XYZ file of C-alpha atoms in Angstrom:
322
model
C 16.901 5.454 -6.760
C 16.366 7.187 -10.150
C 13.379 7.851 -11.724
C 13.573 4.742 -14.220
C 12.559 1.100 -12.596
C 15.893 -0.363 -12.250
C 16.991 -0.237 -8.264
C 20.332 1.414 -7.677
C 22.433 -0.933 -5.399
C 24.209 0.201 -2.510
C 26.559 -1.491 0.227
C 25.199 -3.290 3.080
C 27.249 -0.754 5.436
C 25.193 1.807 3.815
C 21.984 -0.150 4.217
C 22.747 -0.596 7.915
C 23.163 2.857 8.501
C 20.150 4.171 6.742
C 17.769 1.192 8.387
C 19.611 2.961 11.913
C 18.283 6.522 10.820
C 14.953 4.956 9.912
C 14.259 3.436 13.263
C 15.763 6.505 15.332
C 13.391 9.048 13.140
C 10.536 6.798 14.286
C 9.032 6.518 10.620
C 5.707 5.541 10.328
C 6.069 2.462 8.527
C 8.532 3.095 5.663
C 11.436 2.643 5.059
C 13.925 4.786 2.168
C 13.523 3.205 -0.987
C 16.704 2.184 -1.281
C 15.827 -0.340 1.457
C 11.972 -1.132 0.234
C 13.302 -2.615 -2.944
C 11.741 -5.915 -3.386
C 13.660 -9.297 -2.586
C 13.178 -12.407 -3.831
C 10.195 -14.731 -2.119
C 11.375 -16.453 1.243
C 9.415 -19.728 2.417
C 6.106 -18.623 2.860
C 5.043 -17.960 6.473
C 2.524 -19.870 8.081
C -0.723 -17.989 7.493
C -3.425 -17.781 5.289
C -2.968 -17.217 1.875
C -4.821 -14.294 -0.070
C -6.755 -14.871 -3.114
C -4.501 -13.409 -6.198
C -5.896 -10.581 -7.485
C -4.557 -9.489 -10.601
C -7.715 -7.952 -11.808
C -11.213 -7.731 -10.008
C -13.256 -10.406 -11.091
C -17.343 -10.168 -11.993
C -18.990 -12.229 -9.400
C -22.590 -12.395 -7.570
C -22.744 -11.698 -4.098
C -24.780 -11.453 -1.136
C -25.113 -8.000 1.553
C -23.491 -10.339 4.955
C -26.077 -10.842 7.611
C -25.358 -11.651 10.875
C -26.542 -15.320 12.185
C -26.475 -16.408 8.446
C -25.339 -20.044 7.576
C -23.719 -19.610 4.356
C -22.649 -22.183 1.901
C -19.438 -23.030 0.918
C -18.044 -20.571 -2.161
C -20.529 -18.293 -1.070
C -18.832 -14.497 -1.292
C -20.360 -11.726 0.998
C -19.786 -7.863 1.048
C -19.477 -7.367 4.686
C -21.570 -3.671 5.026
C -19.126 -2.319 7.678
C -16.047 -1.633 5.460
C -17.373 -2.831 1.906
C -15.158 -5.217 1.443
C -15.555 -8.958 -0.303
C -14.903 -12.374 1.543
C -15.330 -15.939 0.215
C -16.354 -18.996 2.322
C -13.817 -21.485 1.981
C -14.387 -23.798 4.911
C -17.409 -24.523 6.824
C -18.146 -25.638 9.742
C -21.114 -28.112 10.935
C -23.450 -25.242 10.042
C -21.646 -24.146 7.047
C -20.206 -20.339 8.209
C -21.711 -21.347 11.610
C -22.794 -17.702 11.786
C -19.189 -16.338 11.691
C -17.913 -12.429 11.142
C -15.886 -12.659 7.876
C -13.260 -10.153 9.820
C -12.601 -12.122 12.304
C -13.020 -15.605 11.061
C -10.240 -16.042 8.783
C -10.483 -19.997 8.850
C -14.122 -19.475 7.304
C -13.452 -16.125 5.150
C -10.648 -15.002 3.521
C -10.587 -11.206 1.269
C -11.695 -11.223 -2.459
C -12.120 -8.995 -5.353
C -14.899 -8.633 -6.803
C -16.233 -5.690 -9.509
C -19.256 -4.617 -8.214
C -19.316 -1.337 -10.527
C -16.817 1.209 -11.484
C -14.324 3.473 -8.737
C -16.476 6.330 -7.432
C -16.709 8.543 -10.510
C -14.203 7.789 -12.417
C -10.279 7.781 -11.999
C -8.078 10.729 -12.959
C -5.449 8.478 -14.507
C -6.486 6.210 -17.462
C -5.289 2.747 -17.851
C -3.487 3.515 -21.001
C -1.689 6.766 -18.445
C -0.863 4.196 -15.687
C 0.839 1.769 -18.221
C 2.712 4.640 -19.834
C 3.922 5.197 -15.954
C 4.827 2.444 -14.904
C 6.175 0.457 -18.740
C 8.210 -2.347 -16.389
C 5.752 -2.785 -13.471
C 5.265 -6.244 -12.145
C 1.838 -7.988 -13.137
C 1.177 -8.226 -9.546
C 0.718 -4.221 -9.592
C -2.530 -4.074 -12.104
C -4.847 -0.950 -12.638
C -8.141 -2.888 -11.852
C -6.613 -3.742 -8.104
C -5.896 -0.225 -8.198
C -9.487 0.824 -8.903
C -10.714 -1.883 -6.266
C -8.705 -0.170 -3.888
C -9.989 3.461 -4.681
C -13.813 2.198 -3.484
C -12.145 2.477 0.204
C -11.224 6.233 0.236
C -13.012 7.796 -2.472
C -12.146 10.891 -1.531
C -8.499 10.248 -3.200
C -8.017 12.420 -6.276
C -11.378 13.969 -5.850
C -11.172 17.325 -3.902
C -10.016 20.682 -4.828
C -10.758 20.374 -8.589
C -9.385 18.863 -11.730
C -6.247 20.150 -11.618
C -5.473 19.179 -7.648
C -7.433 15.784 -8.041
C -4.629 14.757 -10.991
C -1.647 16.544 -9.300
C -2.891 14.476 -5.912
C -2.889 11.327 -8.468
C 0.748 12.052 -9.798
C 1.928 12.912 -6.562
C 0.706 9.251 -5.141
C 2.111 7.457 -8.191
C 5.537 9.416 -8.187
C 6.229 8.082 -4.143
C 5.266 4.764 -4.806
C 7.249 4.517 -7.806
C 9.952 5.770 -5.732
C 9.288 2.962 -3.383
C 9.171 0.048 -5.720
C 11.344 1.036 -8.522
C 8.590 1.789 -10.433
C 6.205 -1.039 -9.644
C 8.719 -3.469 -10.043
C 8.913 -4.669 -6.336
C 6.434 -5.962 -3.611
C 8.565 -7.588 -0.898
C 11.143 -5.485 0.856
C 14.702 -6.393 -1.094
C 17.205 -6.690 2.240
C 15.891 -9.939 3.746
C 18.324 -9.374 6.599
C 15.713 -6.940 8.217
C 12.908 -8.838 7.933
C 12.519 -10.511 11.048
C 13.618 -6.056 12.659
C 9.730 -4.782 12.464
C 8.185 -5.924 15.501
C 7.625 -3.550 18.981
C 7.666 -4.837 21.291
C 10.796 -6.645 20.166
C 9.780 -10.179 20.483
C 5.994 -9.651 20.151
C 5.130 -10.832 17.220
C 5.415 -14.136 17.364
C 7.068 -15.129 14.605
C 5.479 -13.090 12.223
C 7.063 -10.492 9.837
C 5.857 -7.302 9.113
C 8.631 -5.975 6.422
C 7.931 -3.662 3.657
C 5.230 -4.864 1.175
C 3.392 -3.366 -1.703
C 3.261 -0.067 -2.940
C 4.692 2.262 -0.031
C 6.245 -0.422 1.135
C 4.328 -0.852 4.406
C 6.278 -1.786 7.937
C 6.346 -2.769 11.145
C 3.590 -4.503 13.206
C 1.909 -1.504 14.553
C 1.116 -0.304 10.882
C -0.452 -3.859 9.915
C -2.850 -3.694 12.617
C -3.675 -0.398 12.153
C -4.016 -0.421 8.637
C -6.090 -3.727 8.851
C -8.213 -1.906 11.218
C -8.763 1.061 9.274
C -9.986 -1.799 5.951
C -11.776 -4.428 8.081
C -8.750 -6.905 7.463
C -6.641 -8.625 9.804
C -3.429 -7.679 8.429
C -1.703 -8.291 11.817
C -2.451 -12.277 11.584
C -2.258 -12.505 7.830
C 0.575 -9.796 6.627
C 1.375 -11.491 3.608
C -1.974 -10.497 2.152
C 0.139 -7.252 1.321
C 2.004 -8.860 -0.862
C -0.459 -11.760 -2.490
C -3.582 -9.874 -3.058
C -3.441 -6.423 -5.397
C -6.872 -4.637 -4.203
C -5.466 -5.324 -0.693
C -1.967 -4.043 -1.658
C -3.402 -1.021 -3.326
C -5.676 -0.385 -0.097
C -2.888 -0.014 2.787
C -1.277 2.420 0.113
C -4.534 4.179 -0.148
C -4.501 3.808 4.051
C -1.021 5.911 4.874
C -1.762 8.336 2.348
C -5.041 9.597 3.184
C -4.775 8.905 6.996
C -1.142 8.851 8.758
C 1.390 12.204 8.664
C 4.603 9.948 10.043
C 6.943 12.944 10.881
C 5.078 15.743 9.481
C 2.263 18.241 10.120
C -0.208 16.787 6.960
C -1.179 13.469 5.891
C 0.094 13.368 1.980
C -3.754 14.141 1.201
C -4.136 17.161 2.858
C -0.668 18.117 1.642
C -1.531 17.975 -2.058
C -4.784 19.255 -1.570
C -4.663 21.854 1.016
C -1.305 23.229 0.972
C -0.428 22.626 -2.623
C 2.944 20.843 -1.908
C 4.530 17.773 -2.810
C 7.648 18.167 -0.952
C 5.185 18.088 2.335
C 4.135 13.964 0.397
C 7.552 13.123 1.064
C 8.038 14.748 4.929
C 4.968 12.316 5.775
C 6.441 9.329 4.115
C 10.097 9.788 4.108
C 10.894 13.113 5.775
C 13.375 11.907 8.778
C 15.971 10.617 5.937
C 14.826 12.737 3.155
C 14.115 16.022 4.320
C 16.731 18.899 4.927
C 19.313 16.026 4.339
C 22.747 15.657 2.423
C 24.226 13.444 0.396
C 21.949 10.331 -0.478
C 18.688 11.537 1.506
C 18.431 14.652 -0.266
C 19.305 12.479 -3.919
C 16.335 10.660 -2.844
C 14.275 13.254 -2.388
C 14.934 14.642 -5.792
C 14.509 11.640 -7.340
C 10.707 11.441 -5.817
C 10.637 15.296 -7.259
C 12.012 14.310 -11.015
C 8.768 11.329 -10.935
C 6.570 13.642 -9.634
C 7.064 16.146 -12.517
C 7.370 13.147 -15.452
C 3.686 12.077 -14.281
C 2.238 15.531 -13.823
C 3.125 16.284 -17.720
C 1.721 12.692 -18.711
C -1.407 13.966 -16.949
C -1.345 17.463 -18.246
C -1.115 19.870 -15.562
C 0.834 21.751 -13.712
C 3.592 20.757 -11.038
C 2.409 23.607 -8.762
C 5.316 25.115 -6.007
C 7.316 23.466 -3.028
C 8.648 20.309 -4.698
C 11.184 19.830 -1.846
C 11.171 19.462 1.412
């Protein structure tokens, strides 16, 4: 699409064909953006539903302990991954002494401010806005910051000038991926039910694109909810309901998973220098030494890339392309 927030439209032979490629590159859990674009809401699955999170709330909380019987409303940080959960049924012993990561009845994910990101961001609130002028509400900077408390290591090494090329690099592919905030569910509801190996498996379950890199298939979900402490795999729609949650499987591809290429898009930006190498991890099999609308695509990612590395004052370093 182009660099502005409005989704270019293609036709659904084209969409076919490019959801074909995807599969047959074996892409990590994205699709082109084309395809990611947002659609509107279907029924709501049968699962639990996320808190929203449009900003991270102040709220008091207690370290979980295992064995505890905690009240109802109660909210824990759970010490393995950090995260927040709220008690929102009990049992006959209140939590009856339950794991907050596995006892999604009992717990479900919050926010909750508990201090600022690690250090600082690179990329003010005012910065992020001027980015993304159209984004949905959904998409909000303090969900963003929530997020950065899981790898805070993002937009940290190699400097100042890496750290906010690292930061315009993440922000240019997702706004390539939701049309510049704009979108959380994947747009072509025909391949919703596609993202499930083995076929069948899933049990009725989607795993589509959601949030900010659009993330896909069932194999990602659980990985990704692994990776955070979340199950993902039996609640996907988190994804696309809670924003520190959204922000975190984001956070999880970019730091962690290389799809078709040598780097994850962290070590890319920070040890080779390269944002073309961002886009062979997230979108190389389509994008990458292609023709036509693969390689338009990949320019487009390049032409966001350079509009948020000015708004953050430095330079676009080399190999923009891949």
């Amino acid at each position: 699409m182009s660099a502005s927030a409005t989704p270019t439209h293609r036709t659904a032979s084209s969409r076919r064909r490019r959801t074909a490629l995807a599969r047959a590159a074996g892409l990590f859990g994205l699709l082109c953006a084309h395809a990611a674009f947002a659609a509107p809401q279907a029924p709501a699955e049968p699962a639990l539903a996320a808190p929203s999170a449009s900003a991270a709330a102040a709220c008091t909380y207690v370290e979980w302990t295992r064995g505890v019987n905690y009240t109802l409303g109660t909210i824990v940080r759970f010490p393995p991954n950090g995260q927040f959960y709220k008690l929102v049924n009990v049992g006959t012993n209140g939590s009856d002494g339950t794991d907050p990561t596995i006892s999604t009845w009992y717990w479900q994910p919050t926010t909750c401010d508990s201090g600022p990101a690690p250090g600082g961001f690179v990329v003010s609130e005012a910065q992020f806005n001027q980015m993304f002028p159209n984004r949905n509400p959904f998409y909000t900077y303090a969900g963003l910051l929530a997020a950065l408390r899981s790898y805070p290591n993002f937009a940290k090494d190699g400097g100042d000038t890496v750290a906010r090329q690292e930061a315009a690099a993440f922000l240019a592919n997702v706004h390539h991926e939701t049309g510049g905030l704009v979108h959380i569910r994947e747009q072509n509801q025909a391949n919703w039910d596609h993202y499930c190996q083995p076929a069948g498996s899933c049990g009725g379950k989607q795993y589509y694109g959601r949030g900010p890199i659009q993330l896909s298939w069932n194999y990602n979900y659980s990985a990704a909810g692994n990776a955070l402490g979340l199950d993902l795999l039996n609640n996907p729609d988190w994804v696309a309901t809670n924003a520190a949650i959204s922000w975190q499987t984001a956070l999880w591809y970019w730091m962690t998973q290389r799809g078709g290429a040598s780097n994850t898009p962290h070590q890319a930006m920070v040890n080779l220098r390269a944002f073309g190498e961002t886009i062979r991890a997230i979108n190389g099999g389509i994008e990458c030494n292609a023709s036509g609308i693969g390689h338009q695509q990949m320019l487009n990612r390049v032409s966001n890339y350079r509009g948020f590395t000015a708004i953050l004052g430095v330079p676009t370093g080399g190999n923009l392309e891949c």
